[in-house]
Each structure stands twice: as C-alpha cells, then as structure tokens.
Short mmCIF file of C-alpha atoms in Angstrom, two decimals:
data_model
loop_
_atom_site.label_atom_id
_atom_site.label_comp_id
_atom_site.label_asym_id
_atom_site.label_seq_id
_atom_site.Cartn_x
_atom_site.Cartn_y
_atom_site.Cartn_z
CA MET U 213 23.22 8.41 8.98
CA THR U 214 21.92 4.94 9.87
CA THR U 215 18.31 4.50 9.02
CA LEU U 216 16.04 1.54 9.84
CA VAL U 217 13.37 0.62 7.36
CA THR U 218 10.67 -1.86 8.29
CA GLY U 219 8.86 -3.70 5.44
CA ALA U 220 11.77 -3.31 3.06
CA THR U 221 11.28 -6.76 1.65
CA GLY U 222 7.83 -5.57 0.51
CA PHE U 223 6.70 -3.31 -2.32
CA VAL U 224 6.73 0.24 -0.89
CA GLY U 225 9.34 -0.53 1.72
CA ALA U 226 11.82 -1.68 -0.90
CA ALA U 227 11.27 1.46 -2.95
CA VAL U 228 11.85 3.52 0.24
CA ALA U 229 15.08 1.64 0.89
CA ARG U 230 16.32 2.30 -2.67
CA ARG U 231 15.51 5.98 -2.34
CA LEU U 232 17.34 6.24 0.97
CA LEU U 233 20.45 4.50 -0.41
CA ALA U 234 20.48 6.85 -3.36
CA SER U 235 20.34 9.76 -0.92
CA GLY U 236 23.36 8.59 1.06
CA HIS U 237 21.71 6.91 4.06
CA GLU U 238 23.18 3.79 5.52
CA VAL U 239 20.17 1.53 5.54
CA ARG U 240 19.35 -1.29 7.97
CA VAL U 241 16.24 -3.35 7.24
CA LEU U 242 14.10 -5.35 9.58
CA CYS U 243 12.88 -8.60 8.23
CA ARG U 244 11.70 -12.05 9.45
CA GLU U 245 13.97 -15.05 9.07
CA SER U 246 11.41 -16.49 6.59
CA SER U 247 10.87 -13.32 4.48
CA ASP U 248 11.35 -13.35 0.71
CA ARG U 249 14.31 -11.04 0.23
CA SER U 250 14.28 -10.82 -3.53
CA ASN U 251 13.40 -7.07 -3.35
CA LEU U 252 16.72 -6.56 -1.54
CA ASP U 253 18.77 -8.18 -4.20
CA GLY U 254 21.64 -5.84 -5.20
CA LEU U 255 20.97 -3.39 -2.39
CA ASN U 256 23.77 -2.52 0.06
CA VAL U 257 21.72 -2.88 3.21
CA GLU U 258 22.30 -4.35 6.64
CA ILE U 259 19.80 -7.02 7.60
CA ALA U 260 18.38 -7.13 11.16
CA ILE U 261 16.31 -10.24 11.78
CA GLY U 262 13.22 -9.52 13.90
CA ASP U 263 9.55 -9.08 14.01
CA MET U 264 7.23 -6.21 14.90
CA THR U 265 5.54 -8.29 17.54
CA ASP U 266 8.84 -9.05 19.24
CA ARG U 267 9.95 -5.95 21.15
CA GLU U 268 13.32 -7.36 22.05
CA SER U 269 14.21 -7.89 18.35
CA LEU U 270 13.06 -4.28 17.62
CA ASP U 271 15.29 -2.89 20.40
CA THR U 272 18.29 -4.61 18.80
CA ALA U 273 17.28 -3.56 15.25
CA VAL U 274 16.91 0.09 16.09
CA LYS U 275 20.10 0.40 18.20
CA GLY U 276 22.34 3.08 16.84
CA CYS U 277 19.84 4.36 14.27
CA ASP U 278 19.23 8.10 13.67
CA ALA U 279 15.94 7.64 11.74
CA VAL U 280 13.23 4.99 11.25
CA PHE U 281 10.87 4.56 8.38
CA HIS U 282 8.09 2.26 9.57
CA VAL U 283 6.59 1.00 6.24
CA ALA U 284 5.65 -2.56 7.13
CA ALA U 285 2.00 -3.56 7.26
CA ASP U 286 -0.35 -6.45 6.53
CA TYR U 287 -2.18 -5.24 3.40
CA ARG U 288 -4.84 -7.61 2.29
CA LEU U 289 -8.53 -7.15 1.48
CA TRP U 290 -9.41 -10.53 3.00
CA ILE U 291 -7.91 -12.45 5.89
CA PRO U 292 -9.30 -15.58 7.58
CA ARG U 293 -8.30 -14.26 11.03
CA PRO U 294 -8.71 -10.46 11.22
CA ALA U 295 -7.11 -10.36 14.71
CA ASP U 296 -3.80 -11.24 13.07
CA MET U 297 -3.92 -8.06 11.02
CA PHE U 298 -4.72 -5.89 14.04
CA LYS U 299 -1.79 -7.48 15.87
CA ILE U 300 0.59 -6.41 13.13
CA ASN U 301 -0.86 -3.12 11.96
CA VAL U 302 -1.74 -1.71 15.39
CA GLY U 303 0.26 -3.51 17.97
CA GLY U 304 3.33 -3.82 15.74
CA THR U 305 3.28 -0.14 14.90
CA CYS U 306 3.21 0.86 18.57
CA ASN U 307 6.08 -1.47 19.29
CA VAL U 308 8.23 -0.01 16.48
CA LEU U 309 7.59 3.59 17.42
CA LEU U 310 8.20 3.02 21.12
CA ALA U 311 11.40 1.05 20.45
CA ALA U 312 12.64 3.85 18.23
CA THR U 313 11.82 6.56 20.69
CA ASP U 314 13.41 4.69 23.62
CA ALA U 315 16.55 4.28 21.47
CA GLY U 316 16.80 8.02 20.97
CA VAL U 317 15.80 8.11 17.28
CA LYS U 318 15.39 11.73 16.25
CA ARG U 319 12.89 11.26 13.41
CA ILE U 320 10.30 8.69 12.41
CA VAL U 321 8.28 8.48 9.21
CA TYR U 322 5.21 6.32 9.67
CA THR U 323 3.47 4.94 6.56
CA SER U 324 -0.26 5.14 7.04
CA SER U 325 -2.70 4.96 4.06
CA VAL U 326 -5.39 6.98 2.34
CA ALA U 327 -7.63 4.13 3.64
CA THR U 328 -7.80 6.10 6.89
CA LEU U 329 -9.25 9.23 5.25
CA GLY U 330 -12.87 10.13 4.89
CA ILE U 331 -14.87 9.64 1.61
CA HIS U 332 -18.18 11.53 1.29
CA PRO U 333 -20.65 11.75 -1.67
CA ASN U 334 -20.64 15.58 -1.53
CA VAL U 335 -16.81 15.70 -1.42
CA PRO U 336 -15.44 14.60 -4.88
CA VAL U 337 -11.81 14.59 -3.69
CA SER U 338 -10.71 13.88 -0.14
CA ASP U 339 -7.69 15.15 1.73
CA GLU U 340 -6.11 15.05 5.16
CA GLU U 341 -8.87 17.24 6.64
CA THR U 342 -11.88 15.26 5.28
CA SER U 343 -13.96 14.17 8.33
CA VAL U 344 -13.94 10.45 9.11
CA SER U 345 -14.68 7.99 11.97
CA TYR U 346 -13.93 4.38 12.74
CA GLU U 347 -17.50 3.53 11.66
CA ASP U 348 -16.56 4.63 8.14
CA MET U 349 -13.87 2.02 7.89
CA ILE U 350 -14.80 -1.05 5.78
CA GLY U 351 -12.94 -4.23 6.56
CA ALA U 352 -10.05 -5.29 8.74
CA TYR U 353 -7.37 -3.54 6.76
CA LYS U 354 -8.97 -0.07 6.90
CA GLN U 355 -10.01 -0.61 10.45
CA SER U 356 -6.57 -1.69 11.58
CA LYS U 357 -4.79 1.17 9.78
CA PHE U 358 -7.29 3.70 11.18
CA LEU U 359 -6.65 2.52 14.74
CA ALA U 360 -2.86 2.44 14.11
CA GLU U 361 -2.91 6.02 12.96
CA GLN U 362 -4.87 7.02 16.08
CA GLU U 363 -2.29 5.26 18.16
CA VAL U 364 0.49 7.08 16.38
CA MET U 365 -1.11 10.45 16.93
CA ALA U 366 -1.52 9.68 20.61
CA LEU U 367 2.20 8.72 20.86
CA ILE U 368 3.15 11.92 19.07
CA LYS U 369 1.42 13.88 21.78
CA LYS U 370 3.58 12.02 24.28
CA GLY U 371 6.83 12.98 22.49
CA VAL U 372 7.30 10.44 19.78
CA PRO U 373 8.94 12.39 16.81
CA ALA U 374 6.80 11.02 13.97
CA VAL U 375 5.56 12.35 10.68
CA ILE U 376 2.77 10.47 8.94
CA VAL U 377 2.44 9.86 5.18
CA ASN U 378 -0.74 8.43 3.51
CA PRO U 379 0.10 6.79 0.12
CA SER U 380 -2.81 6.12 -2.24
CA ALA U 381 -2.61 3.09 -4.56
CA PRO U 382 1.06 2.60 -5.58
CA VAL U 383 1.96 0.63 -8.63
CA GLY U 384 5.29 -0.09 -10.34
CA PRO U 385 8.38 -2.28 -10.01
CA GLY U 386 8.83 -4.62 -7.10
CA ASP U 387 5.24 -5.63 -6.43
CA ILE U 388 6.20 -9.24 -5.65
CA LYS U 389 2.99 -10.38 -3.83
CA PRO U 390 1.37 -8.58 -5.69
CA THR U 391 -0.76 -6.01 -3.91
CA PRO U 392 -4.54 -5.88 -4.65
CA THR U 393 -3.96 -3.02 -7.10
CA GLY U 394 -1.10 -4.89 -8.77
CA GLN U 395 -3.18 -7.98 -9.04
CA MET U 396 -5.89 -5.96 -10.81
CA ILE U 397 -3.33 -4.71 -13.34
CA LEU U 398 -2.13 -8.28 -13.86
CA ASP U 399 -5.66 -9.60 -14.39
CA ALA U 400 -6.52 -6.83 -16.79
CA ALA U 401 -3.26 -7.31 -18.74
CA GLN U 402 -4.14 -10.95 -19.22
CA GLY U 403 -7.67 -10.16 -20.33
CA LYS U 404 -9.22 -11.62 -17.11
CA MET U 405 -11.43 -8.61 -16.47
CA PRO U 406 -14.19 -8.77 -19.07
CA ALA U 407 -16.30 -6.22 -17.11
CA TYR U 408 -15.88 -3.56 -14.45
CA VAL U 409 -17.74 -1.79 -11.68
CA ASP U 410 -18.25 1.96 -11.31
CA THR U 411 -15.50 2.92 -8.92
CA GLY U 412 -12.23 4.86 -8.98
CA LEU U 413 -8.73 4.84 -7.48
CA ASN U 414 -5.87 7.32 -7.08
CA ILE U 415 -2.95 5.71 -8.92
CA VAL U 416 0.70 6.68 -8.05
CA HIS U 417 4.11 5.39 -9.02
CA VAL U 418 5.74 3.57 -6.15
CA ASP U 419 8.99 5.45 -6.68
CA ASP U 420 7.17 8.77 -6.30
CA VAL U 421 5.66 7.46 -3.03
CA ALA U 422 9.26 6.57 -1.89
CA ALA U 423 10.39 10.09 -2.82
CA GLY U 424 7.54 11.50 -0.87
CA HIS U 425 8.72 9.49 2.26
CA LEU U 426 12.15 11.14 2.03
CA LEU U 427 10.59 14.64 1.58
CA ALA U 428 8.40 14.00 4.70
CA PHE U 429 11.59 13.02 6.56
CA GLU U 430 13.38 16.10 5.47
CA LYS U 431 10.68 18.74 5.46
CA GLY U 432 7.59 17.29 7.13
CA GLU U 433 6.28 18.65 10.42
CA ILE U 434 6.01 16.24 13.40
CA GLY U 435 2.41 15.36 14.01
CA GLN U 436 1.25 16.22 10.47
CA ARG U 437 0.15 13.80 7.83
CA TYR U 438 0.63 14.08 4.08
CA VAL U 439 -1.26 12.33 1.23
CA LEU U 440 1.18 10.93 -1.33
CA GLY U 441 -0.87 10.31 -4.43
CA GLY U 442 -1.03 10.69 -8.19
CA ASP U 443 -3.89 10.74 -10.66
CA ASN U 444 -7.60 10.08 -9.78
CA MET U 445 -8.95 7.60 -12.39
CA SER U 446 -12.12 5.69 -12.74
CA LEU U 447 -11.69 1.84 -12.95
CA LYS U 448 -12.92 2.11 -16.53
CA GLU U 449 -10.16 4.62 -17.44
CA ILE U 450 -7.58 2.37 -15.70
CA LEU U 451 -8.61 -0.64 -17.74
CA ILE U 452 -8.64 1.32 -20.94
CA GLU U 453 -5.12 2.51 -20.27
CA ILE U 454 -3.97 -1.08 -19.52
CA ALA U 455 -5.69 -2.45 -22.62
CA SER U 456 -4.10 0.30 -24.75
CA GLN U 457 -0.62 -0.57 -23.43
CA ILE U 458 -1.05 -4.28 -23.94
CA GLY U 459 -2.86 -3.93 -27.31
CA HIS U 460 -6.20 -5.56 -26.73
CA ALA U 461 -9.76 -4.29 -26.46
CA PRO U 462 -10.86 -2.91 -23.03
CA PRO U 463 -13.89 -4.31 -21.16
CA LYS U 464 -17.20 -2.83 -22.37
CA PHE U 465 -19.60 -3.85 -19.60
CA CYS U 466 -20.25 -2.15 -16.29
CA ILE U 467 -21.65 -4.58 -13.67
CA PRO U 468 -23.83 -3.18 -10.83
CA HIS U 469 -22.45 -3.62 -7.40
CA ASN U 470 -25.49 -5.57 -6.14
CA VAL U 471 -24.84 -8.18 -8.82
CA ILE U 472 -21.24 -8.73 -7.71
CA LEU U 473 -21.93 -8.81 -3.92
CA PRO U 474 -23.51 -12.31 -3.77
CA ILE U 475 -20.63 -13.58 -5.92
CA ALA U 476 -18.17 -12.16 -3.43
CA TYR U 477 -20.00 -13.86 -0.53
CA GLY U 478 -19.74 -17.14 -2.37
CA ALA U 479 -16.12 -16.59 -3.13
CA GLU U 480 -15.26 -15.98 0.54
CA ILE U 481 -17.14 -19.10 1.60
CA TRP U 482 -15.12 -21.11 -0.85
CA ALA U 483 -11.92 -19.44 0.33
CA ARG U 484 -12.63 -20.51 3.89
CA LEU U 485 -13.17 -24.11 2.73
CA THR U 486 -10.01 -24.23 0.57
CA GLY U 487 -7.69 -21.81 2.32
CA LYS U 488 -7.12 -19.89 -0.91
CA GLU U 489 -7.64 -16.13 -1.25
CA PRO U 490 -10.97 -15.35 -2.86
CA PHE U 491 -10.95 -13.73 -6.33
CA ALA U 492 -13.60 -11.24 -5.02
CA THR U 493 -14.22 -10.01 -1.50
CA VAL U 494 -17.25 -8.54 0.20
CA ASP U 495 -15.22 -5.68 1.62
CA GLY U 496 -13.73 -4.97 -1.81
CA VAL U 497 -17.16 -4.71 -3.34
CA ARG U 498 -18.46 -2.52 -0.48
CA MET U 499 -15.40 -0.22 -0.90
CA SER U 500 -15.88 -0.01 -4.64
CA LYS U 501 -19.23 1.75 -4.12
CA LYS U 502 -17.16 4.86 -3.39
CA LYS U 503 -14.72 6.53 -5.71
CA MET U 504 -11.41 6.71 -3.74
CA PHE U 505 -10.17 9.99 -5.11
CA TYR U 506 -7.59 12.08 -3.15
CA SER U 507 -5.71 15.31 -3.27
CA SER U 508 -1.88 15.58 -2.63
CA ASP U 509 -2.01 19.36 -2.58
CA LYS U 510 -0.66 19.53 1.02
CA ALA U 511 2.36 17.49 0.21
CA ILE U 512 2.95 19.43 -2.97
CA ARG U 513 2.75 22.72 -1.19
CA SER U 514 4.59 21.79 2.03
CA LEU U 515 7.07 19.19 0.95
CA GLY U 516 7.63 19.92 -2.77
CA TYR U 517 6.20 16.50 -3.62
CA GLN U 518 5.64 15.60 -7.28
CA ALA U 519 4.16 12.58 -9.00
CA ARG U 520 4.49 11.46 -12.63
CA PRO U 521 1.37 10.66 -14.71
CA ALA U 522 -0.45 7.49 -13.75
CA ARG U 523 0.01 6.04 -17.24
CA GLU U 524 3.77 5.95 -16.63
CA ALA U 525 3.26 4.06 -13.34
CA ILE U 526 1.00 1.55 -15.05
CA SER U 527 3.53 1.10 -17.90
CA ASP U 528 6.33 0.47 -15.39
CA ALA U 529 4.23 -2.04 -13.46
CA ILE U 530 3.28 -3.98 -16.69
CA ALA U 531 6.92 -3.99 -17.79
CA TRP U 532 8.14 -5.29 -14.46
CA PHE U 533 5.43 -7.99 -14.24
CA ARG U 534 6.30 -9.01 -17.77
CA GLU U 535 10.10 -9.07 -17.10
CA LYS U 536 9.66 -11.15 -13.97
CA GLY U 537 7.44 -13.71 -15.78
CA TYR U 538 4.24 -13.02 -13.93
CA PHE U 539 2.26 -13.01 -17.16
CA MET U 540 2.34 -13.17 -20.92
CA GLU U 541 -0.22 -11.49 -23.16
CA PRO U 542 -3.38 -13.59 -23.84
CA ALA U 543 -2.55 -13.82 -27.55
CA GLN U 544 0.51 -15.88 -26.65
CA LYS U 545 -1.64 -18.38 -24.72
CA SER U 546 1.16 -19.28 -22.32
CA PRO U 547 0.62 -20.09 -18.68
CA VAL U 548 1.17 -17.54 -15.96
CA ASN U 549 4.44 -18.15 -14.15
CA LYS U 550 3.96 -16.03 -11.02
CA GLU U 551 6.93 -15.94 -8.65
CA SER U 552 6.33 -16.82 -5.05
#
C-alpha cells in the first residue's frame, strides 16, 4: 500500500511516517524543496517535491496512492502575517483532500488539533462533544485550525473519505523546530523558567499520537474525530517533573496572568521591529487563562488507543534534545547549540 504523508519533515508527521513504515506501508512524503529533511534520515521513503498551495504538485504527489495522512500545518503561537497561516492551514488542507479524492484515494486521515475543541469553566475535561464556536478561538493558529476542520467536515459530507484526529500537546523525539511545547521543555530544562502561570496542558508522547493516527486509519469511522491525548497536568506539575529529571529545583513562584500580559505586548512589539519570534505572546497568555485538559476516552473505546505516562514522554523529549545538542544543563554553563 502506497501512502502519502504531508508534513513528514516535521515533528508529528515524521513520527507518523515511522509508524507507517513499521506497519508495512510504502511511504511517500510531500515536502518543499527547501525543507529541512533531517527527520527523514534513515527512513526508506519516496520524496515528492511539492507544496500544499500548489494543486498541480499535489496531484502528482498523490498519484497512485491508496491512503493519505495530511499532517502538515503551520503551528506557531505568533506570526507577523496571520493570512499566511490561514493560506496553509485552511486553503492547503482543502487542496490536499480534494487532490486525494480526485485521485481515488480510499482513506484520508486529517490531523486537526485539540485547539479546535471547546473549553469551559464548568467542564473540567473537554472532549469531541464539548460545545465550541469560532468566537472561542484565540489567535491565528486556533482560528485557522478551527476553520480547516469545518472545511474538512463539509468535504466529508460531499464524499471525501476522511477521518479526523485531534492530538493534544505532543512531546518526544524529533521536535526539530521545536514546537511551543518543546520550547517550554527546553527552557525549563535549562533553568530559564523561574516562575509559572496557573494553566495546564494535556501531554502525550509523539509516538503514541502516531500510533493513534494508524488506529484511526484502520478502525476510525469516516466523519468522526478522535482526541489523541495523554495526561492532564498543570504547568506547575510539568515543571516539577522536568526539574526532577534534570536534577535542579523547580520554580516556586506563580505569576498572575495580568502581570505577564503587558510583557507579552512589549515582546510582540519588539518582535515586529526585529523580525525575531517573541519570548512571550499575547495569544499565549490569553490561552493560558484556561486549563487545556482533554479526554481520549472515545479513541480508547473506539480505536483501542493507548498512551504511556506523560513523564515518559517528557523524559524522551529531554533525552532527544540533549543528544542533539539543543541544550546542556545549567550547571555545565555551556552555550545552547540549537540545530536549525
């Protein structure tokens, strides 16, 4: 079976490609000419050069494929031109799914995000059925993923054979950028987070997310969506776990959100002047006012999905970052050597 994976040079996409190869799929990956392909090192994959905004390249990439895993997305909490994110996450998604359907692909797995799900003060843990609207979406990333998922659902009603998965916050090997969650782990491991805010995340190992993608392909119902998550943890608990694994003291001070917000505004102004990503974002602070806790019960029940403890995911992330030279412990006082 020939399977196309978009986003396979990235974090989750590379994990999905590895899982598919291990399961006997012949894997073709879509990537731009300029993409960093280090996540593909050692993988027996066919490379198709193309771009989600270029329909002709997609038609070529998907030709002869039996399945498509559309994992690619622009995942950033801050972007100087939000329209660029919508072009990729919404327009690009429609292009991929339509190209796949026109090519006769029998099964598509679309990687959405828990960012599209509702979060309410009176609902401690959200799932696929928690009510939500576009007005609840904070920032360009959440907004674009919400609209993309709406477009996918509309295409499914027109006959596109897609199953939707909604990963939470994956961590682990291969986070080359790194993602916002990976950067948080890096900063905490280096002692760069002396304080924290009262928020929470659902932490999951990237390889468990990849396994969930394959389960959705094999057992998922077209038109359904499945949360692929792990453990719900407060940020304080996450930082304590990281500190314990590294061997230094965790941060002791909780900073109110309204204290950080003006700092984030200042950081974004500076980012626009310098072109560098801000160390804190307004959208990030606004999102942190809610604990992003989710349930994977539907995937467990319907797909047989399982996730290892979050501490193992964090441990594997730290080990990979260390091995690749992204950081050394503060006590060693050596400079960070982050790969590009």
